[in-house]
Coordinates of C-alpha atoms in Angstrom, one line a residue:
Chain A
M503 CA 162.5 110.3 147.9
I504 CA 158.8 110.0 148.7
S505 CA 158.4 113.6 148.6
G506 CA 160.3 113.5 145.3
V507 CA 157.6 111.2 143.7
W508 CA 155.0 113.2 145.5
S509 CA 156.0 116.6 144.0
C510 CA 156.1 115.1 140.4
Q511 CA 152.2 114.4 140.6
D512 CA 150.9 117.1 138.1
N513 CA 147.1 117.8 138.4
S514 CA 147.0 119.5 135.1
R515 CA 147.4 116.2 133.1
P516 CA 145.4 112.8 133.5
N517 CA 147.1 109.9 135.3
Y518 CA 148.4 106.7 133.8
Q519 CA 146.0 104.1 132.8
F520 CA 146.2 100.4 133.0
F521 CA 145.6 98.7 129.6
P522 CA 144.2 102.0 127.9
N523 CA 142.3 99.9 125.2
M524 CA 139.9 98.9 127.9
Y525 CA 139.3 102.4 128.9
E526 CA 139.2 104.3 125.8
P527 CA 135.9 103.7 123.8
V528 CA 135.9 102.2 120.3
G529 CA 132.7 104.0 119.2
Y530 CA 132.3 107.8 118.8
E531 CA 131.8 109.4 122.1
A532 CA 129.6 112.5 123.0
Y533 CA 131.6 115.6 122.4
G534 CA 134.6 113.7 120.9
E535 CA 137.1 114.7 118.4
Y536 CA 137.0 112.8 115.2
E537 CA 138.7 113.5 111.9
V538 CA 135.4 112.4 110.1
F539 CA 133.2 115.1 111.3
P540 CA 133.5 118.9 110.1
N541 CA 135.9 120.8 112.4
S542 CA 136.5 117.4 114.0
Q543 CA 133.6 118.1 116.1
E544 CA 131.4 115.3 117.0
A545 CA 128.6 117.6 118.5
L546 CA 126.8 118.6 115.6
L547 CA 123.2 120.1 114.8
P548 CA 120.7 118.0 113.2
V549 CA 120.9 117.9 109.5
K550 CA 119.1 120.5 107.9
G551 CA 115.5 119.4 106.7
T552 CA 115.4 116.5 109.3
I553 CA 113.6 116.1 112.4
A554 CA 114.4 114.1 115.5
R555 CA 112.2 111.2 116.5
G556 CA 109.6 112.5 119.1
Y557 CA 110.0 116.0 117.9
S558 CA 107.7 118.0 115.9
L559 CA 107.7 121.0 113.6
Y560 CA 107.0 124.5 115.0
D561 CA 104.9 126.4 112.5
Y562 CA 105.7 130.0 113.5
D563 CA 108.5 132.1 112.1
N564 CA 111.1 133.9 114.4
T565 CA 109.7 137.5 113.4
N566 CA 107.3 140.1 114.6
E567 CA 104.5 138.7 112.4
G568 CA 105.3 135.2 113.6
Y569 CA 105.1 136.4 117.2
D570 CA 101.8 138.2 116.7
A571 CA 100.4 135.0 114.9
A572 CA 101.6 132.7 117.8
L573 CA 100.2 135.1 120.5
K574 CA 96.7 135.0 118.8
A575 CA 96.4 131.4 117.6
L576 CA 98.8 129.1 119.1
K577 CA 97.3 127.0 122.1
S578 CA 99.0 124.4 124.5
P579 CA 98.3 120.9 123.6
L580 CA 98.2 119.8 127.2
S581 CA 94.9 119.2 128.8
D582 CA 94.4 120.4 132.2
N583 CA 95.2 117.0 134.0
E584 CA 98.4 116.9 132.0
I585 CA 99.7 120.1 133.6
D586 CA 102.2 119.1 136.3
T587 CA 102.7 122.5 138.2
K588 CA 105.5 120.8 140.3
R589 CA 107.6 119.9 137.3
G590 CA 106.6 123.2 135.7
K591 CA 107.9 125.1 138.8
E592 CA 111.2 123.0 138.9
L593 CA 112.0 123.9 135.5
Y594 CA 110.9 127.5 135.9
D595 CA 113.1 127.8 138.6
I596 CA 116.2 126.4 136.8
Y597 CA 115.8 128.2 133.4
C598 CA 113.5 131.2 133.9
G599 CA 113.6 132.2 137.7
I600 CA 117.3 133.3 137.6
C601 CA 116.4 136.3 135.6
H602 CA 112.4 136.7 135.8
G603 CA 112.5 135.9 139.5
G604 CA 110.6 133.1 141.5
K605 CA 107.2 135.0 141.3
G606 CA 107.8 136.1 137.8
A607 CA 107.9 139.9 138.8
G608 CA 111.2 140.4 136.8
Q609 CA 113.3 140.2 140.2
G610 CA 115.6 137.3 139.7
K611 CA 118.8 136.9 141.3
L612 CA 120.9 138.1 138.2
V613 CA 118.5 141.3 138.0
K614 CA 118.9 141.9 141.8
R615 CA 122.6 141.7 141.5
E616 CA 122.3 144.1 138.5
K617 CA 124.1 141.6 135.9
I618 CA 121.1 141.6 133.7
L619 CA 118.5 144.7 133.7
G620 CA 115.4 145.4 132.5
V621 CA 113.6 142.0 132.8
P622 CA 109.9 143.0 132.8
S623 CA 107.2 141.7 135.1
Y624 CA 104.9 139.2 133.5
A625 CA 102.0 141.3 134.6
D626 CA 103.2 144.1 132.5
R627 CA 103.0 142.6 129.2
P628 CA 100.0 141.5 127.1
I629 CA 101.3 137.8 126.8
T630 CA 99.3 134.6 126.2
Q631 CA 100.3 131.0 126.3
G632 CA 101.0 131.1 122.6
S633 CA 103.2 133.9 122.9
I634 CA 105.1 132.6 126.1
Y635 CA 105.9 129.3 124.1
H636 CA 107.0 131.3 121.2
V637 CA 109.4 133.3 123.3
I638 CA 110.7 130.2 125.0
Y639 CA 111.4 128.8 121.5
Y640 CA 112.9 131.6 119.7
G641 CA 114.0 133.9 122.6
K642 CA 113.1 137.8 122.1
N643 CA 115.4 140.7 122.2
A644 CA 118.1 140.0 124.9
M645 CA 116.4 136.8 125.8
G646 CA 118.1 133.9 124.1
S647 CA 116.1 130.7 122.8
Y648 CA 115.6 127.8 125.2
A649 CA 114.6 125.3 122.6
N650 CA 117.6 123.4 123.2
L651 CA 117.3 123.2 126.9
L652 CA 113.5 122.2 127.3
N653 CA 111.9 119.6 124.9
E654 CA 108.5 120.4 123.6
E655 CA 106.4 119.1 126.5
E656 CA 108.6 120.7 129.0
R657 CA 108.2 124.0 127.2
W658 CA 104.3 123.8 127.5
Q659 CA 104.7 122.8 131.2
V660 CA 106.8 125.9 131.8
T661 CA 104.2 127.9 129.7
A662 CA 101.7 126.9 132.0
Y663 CA 103.3 127.7 135.0
V664 CA 104.4 131.1 133.7
E665 CA 100.5 131.7 132.9
A666 CA 99.7 130.8 136.5
L667 CA 102.5 133.2 137.9
R668 CA 101.0 136.1 135.6
A669 CA 97.5 135.3 136.9
E670 CA 98.8 135.4 140.4
L671 CA 100.6 138.7 139.7
L672 CA 97.5 140.3 138.2
K673 CA 95.4 139.4 141.3
Chain B
M265 CA 115.2 179.9 144.5
E266 CA 115.6 182.8 142.0
I267 CA 119.1 181.4 141.0
V268 CA 117.7 178.0 140.7
S269 CA 115.1 179.0 138.4
K270 CA 117.5 181.1 136.2
F271 CA 119.7 178.1 136.0
K272 CA 116.9 176.0 135.1
N273 CA 115.9 178.2 132.3
Q274 CA 119.5 178.0 131.0
H275 CA 119.7 174.4 131.5
S276 CA 119.1 173.1 128.0
P277 CA 121.0 175.5 125.9
I278 CA 123.8 174.9 128.1
V279 CA 123.8 171.1 127.0
D280 CA 123.7 172.1 123.4
M281 CA 126.6 174.7 123.8
K282 CA 128.5 172.3 125.5
Q283 CA 128.4 169.8 122.9
E284 CA 129.4 172.3 120.3
N285 CA 132.2 173.9 122.2
S286 CA 133.8 170.7 123.6
Q287 CA 136.9 171.6 121.7
H288 CA 137.6 174.6 124.1
P289 CA 138.4 173.0 127.3
Q290 CA 138.3 176.2 129.4
I291 CA 134.9 177.0 128.4
K292 CA 133.8 173.6 128.6
L293 CA 135.1 173.5 132.1
V294 CA 133.0 176.5 133.1
F295 CA 129.8 175.2 131.3
F296 CA 130.5 171.8 132.9
G297 CA 130.7 173.4 136.5
I298 CA 127.3 175.5 135.6
L299 CA 125.7 172.1 134.4
L300 CA 126.8 170.3 137.7
F301 CA 125.6 173.3 139.7
S302 CA 122.2 173.0 138.1
F303 CA 122.1 169.2 138.7
L304 CA 122.9 169.7 142.3
F305 CA 119.9 171.9 142.7
T306 CA 117.4 169.9 140.4
P307 CA 115.9 168.0 143.3
L308 CA 114.7 171.1 145.2
H309 CA 112.3 171.4 142.2
A310 CA 109.4 169.2 142.3
Q311 CA 108.5 169.5 138.7
E312 CA 112.2 169.2 137.3
A313 CA 113.0 165.7 136.0
D314 CA 114.8 163.5 138.5
P315 CA 117.7 161.4 137.0
V316 CA 117.6 159.2 140.1
K317 CA 114.1 158.1 139.6
G318 CA 114.9 158.0 135.9
K319 CA 117.8 155.5 136.4
A320 CA 115.6 153.2 138.5
L321 CA 112.9 153.3 135.5
F322 CA 115.4 152.8 132.8
N323 CA 116.7 149.8 134.6
A324 CA 113.3 148.4 134.9
N325 CA 112.0 149.0 131.6
C326 CA 114.5 149.9 129.1
A327 CA 117.9 148.2 130.1
A328 CA 117.0 144.9 128.7
C329 CA 117.6 146.4 125.2
H330 CA 119.3 149.7 125.7
Q331 CA 122.4 150.9 127.5
L332 CA 123.6 154.5 127.8
D333 CA 126.9 154.1 126.0
K334 CA 126.8 150.8 124.2
K335 CA 124.6 149.4 121.3
M336 CA 122.6 146.4 122.4
T337 CA 119.2 145.2 120.9
G338 CA 118.5 148.9 120.3
P339 CA 120.7 151.8 120.2
A340 CA 122.9 153.5 123.0
L341 CA 120.7 156.2 124.6
R342 CA 123.0 158.7 126.1
Y343 CA 122.0 162.4 125.1
V344 CA 119.2 160.7 122.9
E345 CA 117.0 163.9 123.2
T346 CA 119.8 166.3 122.3
R347 CA 120.8 164.1 119.4
L348 CA 117.5 163.7 118.0
S349 CA 116.6 167.3 118.1
E350 CA 119.8 168.5 116.6
D351 CA 120.1 165.6 114.0
E352 CA 116.7 165.0 113.2
G353 CA 114.7 167.9 114.3
L354 CA 112.6 165.5 116.5
D355 CA 111.3 167.0 119.8
R356 CA 110.2 165.5 123.1
E357 CA 106.7 164.8 121.8
W358 CA 108.0 162.7 119.1
L359 CA 109.9 160.7 121.8
Y360 CA 106.9 160.4 124.0
G361 CA 104.8 158.9 121.0
W362 CA 107.8 156.5 120.2
I363 CA 108.1 155.0 123.6
R364 CA 104.3 154.5 124.1
N365 CA 103.7 153.1 120.9
S366 CA 106.6 152.6 118.4
A367 CA 104.7 150.4 116.1
A368 CA 102.2 153.3 115.4
V369 CA 104.7 155.9 114.8
I370 CA 106.4 153.3 112.2
K371 CA 103.1 152.8 110.7
S372 CA 102.3 156.6 110.3
G373 CA 105.2 156.5 107.9
D374 CA 107.5 158.7 109.8
T375 CA 111.0 158.5 108.0
Y376 CA 113.3 158.5 111.0
A377 CA 111.0 155.9 112.7
N378 CA 111.1 153.5 109.9
K379 CA 115.0 154.1 109.3
I380 CA 115.9 153.2 112.9
Y381 CA 113.6 150.2 112.6
N382 CA 115.1 148.8 109.7
E383 CA 118.5 149.7 110.9
Y384 CA 117.9 147.3 113.9
N385 CA 116.7 144.5 111.8
G386 CA 113.2 145.0 112.5
A387 CA 113.4 144.4 116.1
A388 CA 110.0 145.7 117.4
M389 CA 110.2 148.1 120.6
T390 CA 107.9 147.1 123.3
A391 CA 105.2 149.6 123.9
F392 CA 105.1 151.3 127.1
P393 CA 101.7 153.2 127.5
Q394 CA 101.9 152.8 131.3
L395 CA 104.9 155.5 131.5
S396 CA 103.6 158.8 132.4
D397 CA 105.1 162.1 131.1
E398 CA 106.8 162.5 134.3
D399 CA 108.2 158.9 134.1
L400 CA 109.5 159.7 130.5
D401 CA 111.1 163.0 131.6
N402 CA 112.8 161.4 134.5
I403 CA 114.2 158.7 132.1
L404 CA 115.3 161.2 129.6
A405 CA 116.8 163.2 132.5
Y406 CA 119.0 160.1 133.3
T407 CA 119.9 159.7 129.6
A408 CA 121.2 163.3 129.5
Q409 CA 123.5 163.1 132.2
D410 CA 127.3 163.0 131.4
K411 CA 129.2 159.9 131.8
P412 CA 130.9 159.8 135.0
A413 CA 134.7 160.0 134.9
P414 CA 136.3 156.4 135.2
V415 CA 136.9 155.8 138.7
V416 CA 140.6 155.4 139.5
A417 CA 141.1 151.9 139.1
A418 CA 144.6 151.9 137.8
T419 CA 145.8 152.6 141.4
S420 CA 144.1 149.6 142.7
G421 CA 145.4 147.3 139.9
A422 CA 148.8 148.6 140.6
A423 CA 148.6 147.7 144.3
Q424 CA 147.2 144.4 143.5
V425 CA 150.2 143.4 141.3
N426 CA 152.5 144.6 144.1
S427 CA 151.1 142.8 146.6
E428 CA 150.9 139.6 144.5
G429 CA 154.3 140.1 143.4
G430 CA 155.3 140.7 147.0
S431 CA 154.2 137.7 148.4
G432 CA 156.1 135.5 145.9
L433 CA 159.0 137.6 145.9
S434 CA 159.5 137.7 149.6
K435 CA 159.2 133.8 149.6
D436 CA 162.1 133.7 147.3
I437 CA 164.1 136.3 149.1
I438 CA 163.8 134.3 152.5
L439 CA 164.7 131.0 150.7
G440 CA 167.6 132.6 149.0
A441 CA 168.8 134.3 152.1
L442 CA 168.5 131.0 154.3
A443 CA 170.6 129.0 151.5
I444 CA 173.3 131.9 151.6
L445 CA 173.3 131.6 155.4
F446 CA 173.8 127.9 155.3
A447 CA 176.6 128.2 152.9
L448 CA 178.2 130.7 155.0
L449 CA 177.9 128.6 158.1
A450 CA 179.3 125.6 156.3
L451 CA 182.3 127.7 154.9
G452 CA 182.8 129.0 158.6
L453 CA 183.0 125.8 159.9
F454 CA 185.5 124.3 157.4
L455 CA 187.6 127.5 157.8
V456 CA 187.6 127.1 161.7
N457 CA 188.4 123.4 161.4
K458 CA 191.3 124.1 159.0
T459 CA 192.8 126.9 161.2
L460 CA 192.7 124.9 164.3
R461 CA 194.7 122.0 162.6
R462 CA 197.0 124.4 161.5
F463 CA 197.4 125.9 164.8
A464 CA 197.8 122.4 166.3
A465 CA 200.6 121.4 163.8
A466 CA 202.3 125.0 164.5
N467 CA 202.0 124.2 168.2
G468 CA 203.3 120.6 167.9
V469 CA 199.9 119.2 169.3
E470 CA 199.1 116.0 167.7
V471 CA 195.6 115.5 167.0
Q472 CA 194.6 112.3 168.5
E473 CA 192.9 110.1 165.9
A474 CA 190.0 107.8 167.4
I475 CA 191.0 104.6 168.9
K476 CA 190.6 101.9 166.2
R477 CA 187.4 100.0 166.7
P478 CA 185.5 97.6 164.3
S479 CA 183.4 100.3 162.2
L480 CA 179.7 100.3 162.9
W481 CA 179.1 99.3 159.4
K482 CA 181.2 96.3 159.5
A483 CA 179.7 95.1 162.6
Y484 CA 176.2 95.5 161.4
V485 CA 177.1 93.4 158.1
K486 CA 178.3 90.6 160.4
N487 CA 175.1 90.5 162.3
Q488 CA 172.8 88.4 160.2
F489 CA 169.6 89.0 162.5
L490 CA 170.0 92.6 161.8
L491 CA 170.6 92.4 158.1
L492 CA 167.5 89.9 158.0
V493 CA 165.2 92.6 159.7
T494 CA 166.3 95.4 157.7
A495 CA 165.8 93.3 154.5
I496 CA 162.2 92.4 155.6
F497 CA 161.6 96.1 156.4
F498 CA 162.8 97.3 153.0
L499 CA 160.7 94.6 151.4
L500 CA 157.5 95.4 153.2
S501 CA 157.9 99.3 152.9
S502 CA 158.6 99.1 149.3
A503 CA 155.8 96.7 148.8
Y504 CA 153.6 99.2 150.5
F505 CA 154.7 102.1 148.3
V506 CA 154.5 99.9 145.1
Y507 CA 151.2 98.8 146.1
G508 CA 150.1 102.4 146.8
Y509 CA 151.4 103.4 143.5
F510 CA 149.6 100.8 141.4
M511 CA 146.4 101.3 143.3
Q512 CA 146.3 105.0 142.2
I513 CA 146.9 104.4 138.5
G514 CA 144.0 105.4 136.4
I515 CA 142.3 107.4 139.5
D516 CA 142.2 111.1 138.4
Q517 CA 141.0 112.5 141.7
G518 CA 142.1 116.3 141.9
Y519 CA 142.7 116.3 138.2
Q520 CA 142.5 119.9 137.2
P521 CA 143.4 120.7 133.6
I522 CA 143.9 124.0 132.0
Q523 CA 140.7 124.9 129.9
P524 CA 140.5 126.9 126.8
I525 CA 138.3 129.4 128.4
H526 CA 138.9 130.0 132.1
Y527 CA 135.2 129.5 133.2
S528 CA 134.6 130.1 136.8
H529 CA 132.0 127.9 138.4
K530 CA 132.4 130.0 141.5
I531 CA 131.2 133.0 140.0
H532 CA 128.5 131.3 137.9
A533 CA 127.0 128.5 140.3
G534 CA 128.1 130.3 143.5
D535 CA 128.0 134.1 143.6
N536 CA 125.2 134.2 141.0
G537 CA 123.5 130.9 142.1
I538 CA 122.6 129.8 138.6
D539 CA 121.3 126.4 138.7
C540 CA 123.7 123.6 137.6
K541 CA 121.0 122.2 135.3
Y542 CA 120.7 125.5 133.6
C543 CA 123.9 124.9 131.7
H544 CA 124.1 121.0 132.3
S545 CA 120.5 120.6 131.1
S546 CA 120.9 117.1 129.8
A547 CA 121.9 115.7 133.0
R548 CA 118.1 115.8 133.7
V549 CA 117.2 113.5 130.8
S550 CA 120.2 111.7 129.4
K551 CA 123.2 109.6 130.1
H552 CA 125.6 112.7 129.8
S553 CA 125.7 115.9 131.8
G554 CA 126.0 117.8 128.5
I555 CA 128.5 120.7 128.1
P556 CA 126.5 123.5 127.2
S557 CA 126.7 124.7 123.5
L558 CA 127.7 128.2 123.4
N559 CA 124.2 129.7 122.7
V560 CA 123.6 128.8 126.3
C561 CA 126.6 131.1 127.4
M562 CA 125.1 133.9 125.1
N563 CA 121.6 133.6 126.8
C564 CA 123.4 136.0 129.5
H565 CA 126.6 136.9 127.8
K566 CA 124.8 138.8 125.0
S567 CA 124.0 141.3 127.7
I568 CA 126.9 140.8 130.1
Y569 CA 130.0 141.8 128.0
E570 CA 132.2 142.6 130.9
V571 CA 132.5 141.6 134.6
A572 CA 131.4 144.1 137.3
P573 CA 134.7 145.6 139.3
S574 CA 133.5 143.5 142.1
T575 CA 134.0 140.3 140.4
A576 CA 137.5 140.9 139.9
T577 CA 139.8 139.2 142.8
E578 CA 143.4 139.6 143.6
E579 CA 144.4 136.8 141.5
Y580 CA 142.1 137.4 138.4
S581 CA 141.6 141.0 137.4
K582 CA 138.8 142.4 135.6
E583 CA 140.7 142.6 132.4
F584 CA 141.6 139.1 132.5
Y585 CA 137.9 138.1 133.0
D586 CA 136.9 140.4 130.1
A587 CA 139.4 138.9 127.8
E588 CA 137.8 135.7 128.6
I589 CA 134.3 136.7 127.9
Q590 CA 136.0 138.1 124.5
K591 CA 137.3 134.4 123.9
L592 CA 133.5 133.1 124.1
Y593 CA 132.5 136.1 121.5
D594 CA 135.3 134.8 119.2
A595 CA 134.4 131.1 119.5
V596 CA 130.6 131.7 119.0
G597 CA 131.3 134.4 116.4
W598 CA 129.5 137.4 118.1
D599 CA 130.4 140.9 117.1
D600 CA 129.7 142.9 120.3
E601 CA 130.1 146.3 118.3
A602 CA 127.7 145.5 115.8
Q603 CA 125.4 143.3 118.1
Q604 CA 125.1 140.5 115.7
Y605 CA 126.6 137.1 114.8
T606 CA 129.2 137.0 112.1
G607 CA 128.8 133.4 111.3
K608 CA 132.5 132.6 111.8
T609 CA 132.5 130.1 114.6
K610 CA 135.2 127.9 116.0
P611 CA 134.7 125.0 118.6
V612 CA 136.1 125.4 122.2
K613 CA 137.9 122.3 122.9
W614 CA 136.9 121.8 126.5
V615 CA 139.2 119.3 128.5
R616 CA 137.1 116.6 129.9
I617 CA 137.8 115.9 133.6
H618 CA 135.3 113.2 134.7
N619 CA 136.0 110.2 132.4
L620 CA 134.9 106.7 133.6
P621 CA 136.6 103.9 131.7
D622 CA 134.5 102.5 128.7
F623 CA 133.7 99.4 130.6
A624 CA 131.6 101.2 133.2
Y625 CA 128.2 102.6 132.3
F626 CA 127.0 105.5 134.1
N627 CA 123.7 107.5 133.7
H628 CA 123.4 111.0 134.9
S629 CA 119.5 111.1 134.6
Q630 CA 119.2 108.2 136.9
H631 CA 121.0 109.9 139.5
V632 CA 119.8 113.5 139.1
S633 CA 116.2 113.0 138.1
V634 CA 115.1 109.4 139.5
A635 CA 117.3 109.5 142.8
G636 CA 117.4 113.3 142.9
L637 CA 120.9 113.5 144.2
E638 CA 122.6 116.9 144.6
C639 CA 125.3 117.3 141.9
Q640 CA 127.6 118.3 144.5
T641 CA 127.3 114.5 146.2
C642 CA 129.9 113.3 143.5
H643 CA 131.2 116.6 142.2
G644 CA 132.0 118.2 145.5
P645 CA 131.7 122.1 146.1
V646 CA 131.8 123.0 142.5
E647 CA 130.1 126.4 143.5
E648 CA 133.4 127.3 145.3
M649 CA 135.7 126.1 142.6
E650 CA 137.4 128.9 140.5
I651 CA 139.1 126.4 138.4
M652 CA 137.1 123.1 138.2
Y653 CA 138.8 119.8 139.3
Q654 CA 137.5 116.2 139.9
H655 CA 136.6 116.0 143.6
S656 CA 135.7 112.2 143.9
P657 CA 137.9 109.2 143.1
L658 CA 135.3 107.7 140.8
T659 CA 136.5 104.2 141.5
M660 CA 134.1 101.4 141.8
G661 CA 134.7 101.0 145.6
W662 CA 133.4 104.7 145.9
C663 CA 130.5 103.8 143.7
I664 CA 129.6 100.7 145.8
N665 CA 130.2 102.5 149.0
C666 CA 127.3 105.2 148.2
H667 CA 125.0 102.5 146.9
R668 CA 125.4 100.6 150.3
E669 CA 124.6 103.7 152.3
T670 CA 122.1 105.6 150.4
N671 CA 118.4 104.9 150.9
V672 CA 116.2 105.1 148.1
K673 CA 113.7 107.9 147.7
V674 CA 110.5 105.9 147.4
E675 CA 107.9 108.5 148.5
D676 CA 105.6 109.7 145.9
N677 CA 107.0 107.3 143.4
G678 CA 104.5 104.9 142.0
Y679 CA 107.2 103.1 140.1
Y680 CA 108.9 101.9 143.4
E681 CA 105.9 101.0 145.5
K682 CA 105.4 97.2 144.8
I683 CA 109.1 96.5 144.7
H684 CA 109.8 98.4 147.8
E685 CA 107.0 96.6 149.7
A686 CA 108.3 93.2 148.4
L687 CA 112.0 93.7 149.2
S688 CA 111.4 95.6 152.5
K689 CA 109.7 92.4 153.8
K690 CA 112.5 90.2 152.4
Y691 CA 115.1 92.3 154.2
G692 CA 113.0 93.1 157.2
V693 CA 114.0 96.7 156.9
D694 CA 111.9 99.8 156.7
K695 CA 114.1 101.6 154.1
L696 CA 115.9 100.2 151.2
T697 CA 119.3 101.0 150.2
A698 CA 120.3 101.4 146.5
A699 CA 122.5 98.2 147.2
Q700 CA 119.3 96.1 148.3
M701 CA 117.3 97.4 145.4
G702 CA 120.0 95.7 143.1
G703 CA 122.5 98.6 142.9
L704 CA 125.3 96.1 143.4
E705 CA 124.5 93.8 140.4
C706 CA 127.5 93.6 138.0
G707 CA 125.3 94.0 135.0
K708 CA 123.8 97.3 136.3
C709 CA 127.0 98.9 135.4
H710 CA 129.2 96.4 133.3
Y711 CA 127.9 94.9 130.1

């Protein structure tokens, strides 16, 4: 009998709950499915023309001209003592290092395993802090945008760390 | 040496003719043989372009945007030189100029340059002034190579199916055989018994019935002590099982739902070593460890449109995994042929696995960023999970236990300096656990 009960356990469906109305939220939960939303999808992009608190606008377009303009004109708002190399490295290792490699030479684990090819070394490209930030924001060619993974301040921290790596490579 | 140079001179016409005559298999075969022959001898010549070196250069410089047989950010490049010279009348010099500085070629008003630039939505090709003529020749030699014949993957696939089916089948066969054997034995016993009785009847032997004794059952019912003990035993054991059953209600440890896309944490986090926070980035900064939006998948899967043959396992074939990547493309609306988004998206309805009751508050960033815990502490060996499941019970007792045992990391954390000093004096300990810092307060999680 015990084995009978045991064998009925099905891991592909959730268990019973006591008093589900204490377990299930009344409000909308993140990633929930509710009819009021388009596609019943609670996870939505910000409404067009609005901007979230604590965020700011980015003035450069996702075009070649925008890239050139950012390359020349865009400067980091971080002062020298605001640059947190430790955090920059942490974030770089999570989001960038997997392709660009820990040293920025384009030899990340995915490149070494030949999953993604053609990742250039930072030393081989004429990049500035403006263009680095621009590419993190919009992506470029095969690289996607990281604007939704890193907030503005974090993007500048990573930019500073990439610049440091590039300086190290060019030595 | 003479032979080699002879072949070398013939080299490029052969490539052209081969293309034109591809409808004559025999001629093609002969030419292919000669071509292969010439390739075999090429390394002997120092000045001859080396496709092997070209491959390395191609992978390092070009492969971010180009593949040989598939349109990516830029066009497919197999036989690019032949194609350009035949279709557009452009020579190698033009290619040199284009690769070293495509922007200048476009500016000069070159028709084909502008056409290709516009065809690829104005994606500017990076200039490669650092590549020498020799480098470029090597790369072009690599692109001029014929596509290798597909390695016989079908046989391994078939073998795989066989071995897979074999293990399941043999188990069934063994079980079936055992069942038949038992049935035969029972039948045999019955027949033997029947025959013996018939013999006994025929021979006039009377089968002695057992001497009448009060049956065991009746004796048992009459013994009240035994009855009492049995009743107590049954009550206790059923109470034990009922308690056990009630205690596991609402606990989903081991819950392993079937997800809409077969996403393997083992391949991504294990084999490829992608950090958990790459996809679940909001675990650093928010209550939720977010489910990545599909653009995060496309960061890599824009380039990775199929799995490597080595990724396939006995259980899951390459075709299976490729179909799962296609599911991603369908959901995010990516047309892999045209290399652009169609705009037709549909949400992927992931099934939530870890789900705390609404009356308990849990914050990921507090544990991931502040406490610096590894994700595996609670989620188990995710990097080994082909199919994700819930590793921990997520009960209150489990939370409390960890808070009692885990020391708070106070080093280099100015926020904790004062409170740590005061509390360590109060408790007379060097290191504080999360519980001693107030990690057992009801209001921390229930409010």
